[in-house]
Short mmCIF file of C-alpha atoms and ligand atoms in Angstrom, two decimals:
data_model
loop_
_atom_site.label_atom_id
_atom_site.label_comp_id
_atom_site.label_asym_id
_atom_site.label_seq_id
_atom_site.Cartn_x
_atom_site.Cartn_y
_atom_site.Cartn_z
CA MET A 1 28.33 25.09 23.58
CA GLN A 2 28.99 22.85 20.57
CA ALA A 3 30.70 24.62 17.66
CA ARG A 4 28.30 25.50 14.87
CA ASN A 5 29.66 23.08 12.28
CA ASP A 6 29.90 20.15 14.68
CA ALA A 7 26.11 19.89 14.43
CA PRO A 8 25.14 16.70 12.55
CA VAL A 9 23.55 16.99 9.13
CA LEU A 10 21.03 14.79 7.36
CA ALA A 11 21.26 15.54 3.63
CA ILE A 12 18.20 14.54 1.57
CA ASP A 13 18.54 14.85 -2.19
CA GLY A 14 16.44 13.75 -5.13
CA PRO A 15 14.35 14.94 -8.07
CA SER A 16 11.08 16.85 -7.67
CA GLY A 17 8.00 15.10 -6.37
CA THR A 18 9.75 12.45 -4.27
CA GLY A 19 8.35 13.88 -1.02
CA LYS A 20 11.70 15.33 0.11
CA GLY A 21 10.09 18.43 1.59
CA THR A 22 7.38 16.62 3.55
CA VAL A 23 9.77 13.92 4.72
CA GLY A 24 12.48 16.45 5.59
CA ARG A 25 10.13 18.58 7.68
CA LEU A 26 8.65 15.58 9.51
CA VAL A 27 12.06 14.05 10.28
CA ALA A 28 13.31 17.46 11.48
CA ALA A 29 10.28 17.78 13.77
CA ARG A 30 10.81 14.26 15.16
CA LEU A 31 14.50 14.84 15.87
CA ASP A 32 13.88 18.44 16.95
CA TRP A 33 16.48 19.58 14.40
CA HIS A 34 16.56 22.64 12.13
CA TYR A 35 15.33 22.31 8.56
CA LEU A 36 16.68 23.82 5.35
CA ASP A 37 14.55 23.79 2.19
CA SER A 38 17.30 24.69 -0.29
CA GLY A 39 14.81 24.58 -3.19
CA ALA A 40 13.00 27.49 -1.52
CA VAL A 41 16.30 29.43 -1.46
CA TYR A 42 16.63 29.02 -5.25
CA ARG A 43 12.94 29.79 -5.73
CA VAL A 44 13.24 33.05 -3.74
CA PHE A 45 16.33 34.07 -5.68
CA ALA A 46 14.57 33.36 -8.98
CA TYR A 47 11.38 35.13 -7.92
CA MET A 48 13.25 38.28 -6.92
CA ALA A 49 15.56 38.33 -9.96
CA ASP A 50 12.66 37.78 -12.36
CA ASP A 51 10.56 40.41 -10.57
CA ASN A 52 13.43 42.86 -11.08
CA GLY A 53 13.69 42.00 -14.78
CA ILE A 54 17.11 40.34 -14.53
CA SER A 55 17.55 37.41 -16.90
CA HIS A 56 19.45 34.28 -15.93
CA HIS A 57 21.81 35.09 -18.83
CA ASP A 58 22.88 38.42 -17.29
CA ILE A 59 25.64 37.22 -14.94
CA ASP A 60 27.02 40.67 -14.00
CA LYS A 61 23.63 42.07 -13.03
CA LEU A 62 22.77 38.88 -11.14
CA THR A 63 25.97 39.06 -9.10
CA ASP A 64 25.34 42.72 -8.15
CA PHE A 65 21.70 42.03 -7.42
CA SER A 66 22.47 39.11 -5.11
CA ARG A 67 24.52 41.37 -2.79
CA ASN A 68 21.36 43.20 -1.69
CA LEU A 69 19.22 40.16 -1.04
CA ARG A 70 18.52 39.35 2.61
CA MET A 71 16.76 36.01 3.03
CA SER A 72 15.54 34.65 6.32
CA PHE A 73 13.65 31.56 7.43
CA ALA A 74 11.12 31.00 10.21
CA PRO A 75 12.75 28.65 12.74
CA ASP A 76 9.78 26.25 13.11
CA PRO A 77 10.09 23.37 10.56
CA SER A 78 6.34 22.70 10.75
CA ALA A 79 5.59 26.26 9.57
CA PRO A 80 8.47 26.98 7.19
CA ALA A 81 7.95 30.65 6.21
CA ILE A 82 10.58 32.32 4.05
CA PHE A 83 11.19 36.06 3.73
CA CYS A 84 13.33 38.18 1.44
CA ASN A 85 14.01 41.86 2.08
CA ASP A 86 11.05 41.80 4.52
CA LEU A 87 8.65 40.34 1.91
CA ASP A 88 6.88 37.13 2.94
CA LEU A 89 7.35 34.90 -0.13
CA THR A 90 6.24 31.63 1.50
CA GLU A 91 3.29 31.10 -0.84
CA ALA A 92 4.34 33.14 -3.89
CA ILE A 93 7.31 30.85 -4.64
CA ARG A 94 5.23 27.66 -4.76
CA THR A 95 4.00 27.96 -8.35
CA GLU A 96 5.28 25.67 -11.13
CA ARG A 97 6.50 28.78 -12.96
CA CYS A 98 8.67 29.72 -10.01
CA GLY A 99 10.03 26.14 -9.85
CA GLU A 100 10.93 26.36 -13.52
CA LEU A 101 12.61 29.77 -13.04
CA ALA A 102 14.49 28.41 -10.01
CA SER A 103 15.87 25.58 -12.13
CA LEU A 104 17.07 28.08 -14.79
CA TYR A 105 18.80 30.46 -12.32
CA ALA A 106 20.16 27.48 -10.35
CA ALA A 107 22.16 26.37 -13.39
CA VAL A 108 24.28 29.57 -13.15
CA PRO A 109 27.49 28.78 -11.17
CA GLU A 110 27.74 32.38 -9.83
CA VAL A 111 24.23 32.13 -8.37
CA ARG A 112 25.05 28.81 -6.72
CA SER A 113 28.21 30.16 -5.18
CA VAL A 114 26.43 33.26 -3.77
CA LEU A 115 23.81 31.03 -2.13
CA LEU A 116 26.29 28.53 -0.68
CA ASP A 117 27.19 30.41 2.54
CA LEU A 118 23.58 31.15 3.32
CA GLN A 119 22.78 27.43 3.14
CA ARG A 120 25.82 26.36 5.17
CA ALA A 121 24.98 28.93 7.86
CA GLN A 122 21.85 26.91 8.68
CA GLN A 123 23.99 24.11 10.17
CA ARG A 124 23.64 24.55 13.89
CA PRO A 125 23.00 22.44 16.99
CA PRO A 126 21.26 20.17 17.70
CA GLY A 127 21.33 19.24 13.98
CA LEU A 128 20.12 20.11 10.48
CA VAL A 129 17.94 18.33 7.95
CA ALA A 130 18.79 19.83 4.54
CA ASP A 131 16.82 18.96 1.43
CA GLY A 132 17.63 19.73 -2.20
CA ARG A 133 19.66 18.48 -5.15
CA ASP A 134 23.27 18.87 -4.02
CA MET A 135 23.10 18.74 -0.22
CA GLY A 136 25.19 15.56 0.09
CA SER A 137 27.47 16.19 -2.89
CA THR A 138 28.39 19.89 -2.53
CA VAL A 139 26.80 21.91 0.28
CA PHE A 140 27.33 19.40 3.11
CA PRO A 141 29.80 16.81 1.75
CA ASP A 142 30.63 15.73 5.33
CA ALA A 143 26.98 15.15 6.28
CA GLU A 144 26.66 12.28 8.78
CA VAL A 145 23.73 10.80 6.84
CA LYS A 146 22.97 11.14 3.13
CA ILE A 147 19.73 9.96 1.59
CA TYR A 148 18.72 9.97 -2.05
CA LEU A 149 14.94 9.81 -2.40
CA ASP A 150 13.58 8.58 -5.70
CA ALA A 151 10.23 7.51 -7.19
CA SER A 152 8.93 6.66 -10.65
CA ALA A 153 8.25 9.62 -12.96
CA GLU A 154 4.56 8.69 -13.03
CA GLU A 155 4.24 8.64 -9.25
CA ARG A 156 6.20 11.89 -8.80
CA ALA A 157 3.96 13.72 -11.29
CA ARG A 158 0.85 12.29 -9.62
CA ARG A 159 1.99 13.49 -6.18
CA ARG A 160 2.83 16.96 -7.41
CA TYR A 161 -0.50 17.14 -9.25
CA LYS A 162 -2.37 16.27 -6.05
CA GLN A 163 -0.35 18.82 -4.06
CA LEU A 164 -1.04 21.63 -6.57
CA LYS A 165 -4.73 20.76 -6.88
CA GLU A 166 -5.07 20.89 -3.08
CA LYS A 167 -3.61 24.38 -3.18
CA GLY A 168 -6.22 25.38 -5.76
CA PHE A 169 -3.91 25.53 -8.83
CA ASP A 170 -5.41 24.53 -12.17
CA VAL A 171 -2.93 22.01 -13.67
CA SER A 172 -2.92 19.20 -16.22
CA LEU A 173 -1.29 15.91 -15.19
CA ALA A 174 0.19 15.25 -18.66
CA ARG A 175 1.66 18.75 -18.90
CA LEU A 176 3.02 18.57 -15.35
CA ARG A 177 4.70 15.26 -16.11
CA GLN A 178 6.37 16.73 -19.18
CA GLU A 179 7.51 19.91 -17.35
CA MET A 180 8.84 17.94 -14.39
CA GLY A 181 10.76 15.67 -16.77
CA GLU A 182 12.38 18.68 -18.46
CA ARG A 183 13.24 20.33 -15.14
CA ASP A 184 14.77 17.11 -13.76
CA ARG A 185 16.83 16.62 -16.92
CA ARG A 186 18.13 20.21 -16.62
CA ASP A 187 18.92 19.82 -12.90
CA ALA A 188 20.75 16.54 -13.51
CA SER A 189 22.70 17.60 -16.60
CA ARG A 190 23.96 21.10 -15.66
CA ALA A 191 27.69 21.51 -15.13
CA ALA A 192 27.45 23.26 -11.72
CA SER A 193 26.50 20.94 -8.85
CA PRO A 194 24.08 18.71 -10.76
CA LEU A 195 21.60 16.39 -9.10
CA VAL A 196 23.59 13.19 -8.46
CA VAL A 197 23.41 10.28 -6.04
CA ALA A 198 26.30 11.03 -3.66
CA ALA A 199 28.70 8.07 -3.45
CA ASP A 200 27.90 7.48 0.23
CA ALA A 201 24.14 8.07 0.01
CA SER A 202 21.43 5.48 0.82
CA ARG A 203 18.92 5.40 -2.00
CA ILE A 204 15.27 4.93 -1.06
CA ASP A 205 12.62 4.38 -3.74
CA THR A 206 9.43 5.84 -2.27
CA SER A 207 7.08 4.87 -5.17
CA ASP A 208 5.24 2.28 -3.07
CA MET A 209 5.85 3.73 0.39
CA THR A 210 3.66 5.96 2.52
CA ILE A 211 5.10 9.19 3.96
CA VAL A 212 5.08 7.63 7.44
CA GLU A 213 7.07 4.62 6.18
CA VAL A 214 9.67 6.89 4.58
CA VAL A 215 9.91 9.08 7.70
CA ASP A 216 10.36 5.97 9.87
CA ALA A 217 13.06 4.56 7.57
CA VAL A 218 14.98 7.84 7.38
CA THR A 219 14.77 8.48 11.14
CA ARG A 220 16.04 4.92 11.81
CA LEU A 221 18.99 5.51 9.49
CA VAL A 222 19.88 8.75 11.31
CA GLU A 223 19.62 7.16 14.76
CA THR A 224 21.69 4.11 13.76
CA ARG A 225 24.37 6.30 12.22
CA LEU A 226 24.55 8.68 15.17
CA ASP A 227 24.73 5.73 17.61
CA ALA A 228 27.63 4.28 15.60
CA LEU A 229 29.47 7.61 15.78
CA ARG A 230 29.07 7.97 19.57
O1 LIG B 301 12.94 21.39 -4.76
P1 LIG B 301 12.32 22.52 -5.56
O2 LIG B 301 11.32 22.06 -6.60
O3 LIG B 301 11.73 23.58 -4.66
O4 LIG B 301 13.55 23.22 -6.34
C1 LIG B 301 13.35 24.20 -7.33
C2 LIG B 301 14.55 24.22 -8.27
O5 LIG B 301 15.68 24.75 -7.56
C3 LIG B 301 15.00 22.86 -8.80
O6 LIG B 301 14.36 22.51 -10.01
C4 LIG B 301 16.48 23.06 -9.00
C5 LIG B 301 16.87 24.11 -8.00
N1 LIG B 301 17.60 23.57 -6.84
C6 LIG B 301 18.94 23.35 -6.99
O7 LIG B 301 19.48 23.56 -8.08
N2 LIG B 301 19.68 22.92 -5.95
C7 LIG B 301 19.11 22.66 -4.76
N3 LIG B 301 19.86 22.24 -3.76
C8 LIG B 301 17.72 22.84 -4.60
C9 LIG B 301 16.97 23.28 -5.67
#
């Protein structure tokens, strides 16, 4: 059997609302690869820490706390459930508040380093699609394919608004746009593993593309790259 870290990786990075999650899951399903939603990992960490009253400023407590966290993922990318200490947090972590908390805890270098092994352990045959902010730059720097998905701020806020409304959340588009802007600025300006376009990443602006068009483009890039490596 192929060694675990010989499995190819497709790293998809970008700010919130670019469709990374949807695209990542659909490409993983097409290729029959595993899928890692690294944002969900940070969301679960933040949810649990906040629920236990541990602030993102309290580094010692956070480090101790992280030792007792056991996260696990459902293997099917089309039904990506996530559990922590036997709690099913799949839905609970999807609020904007949890996204905001995730961004705050994710700026703490000690938190990032604790969560690194867990993310890398998801790399296994036949391949892994990993989506987040630092997949291509830090977690999987040797990824065979690196994509940076982008879209205008207006379009990203509109997509997130639609997604939240469909889930029954009461949100304001103007407020969402402002909060997403602040979160993106924090994610891109932090010292530890900020959101960057990796030097060898292909940038795709999805503002005027449908999901199917993006999935087709990304899958083509993966297939071309893997053919070239054979
Ligand atoms: O993709 P998302 O909205 O679920 O991510 C939530 C937050 O988690 C995001 O604002 C920043 C953080 N995050 C990160 O720092 N690094 C990653 N690889 C993924 C997410």
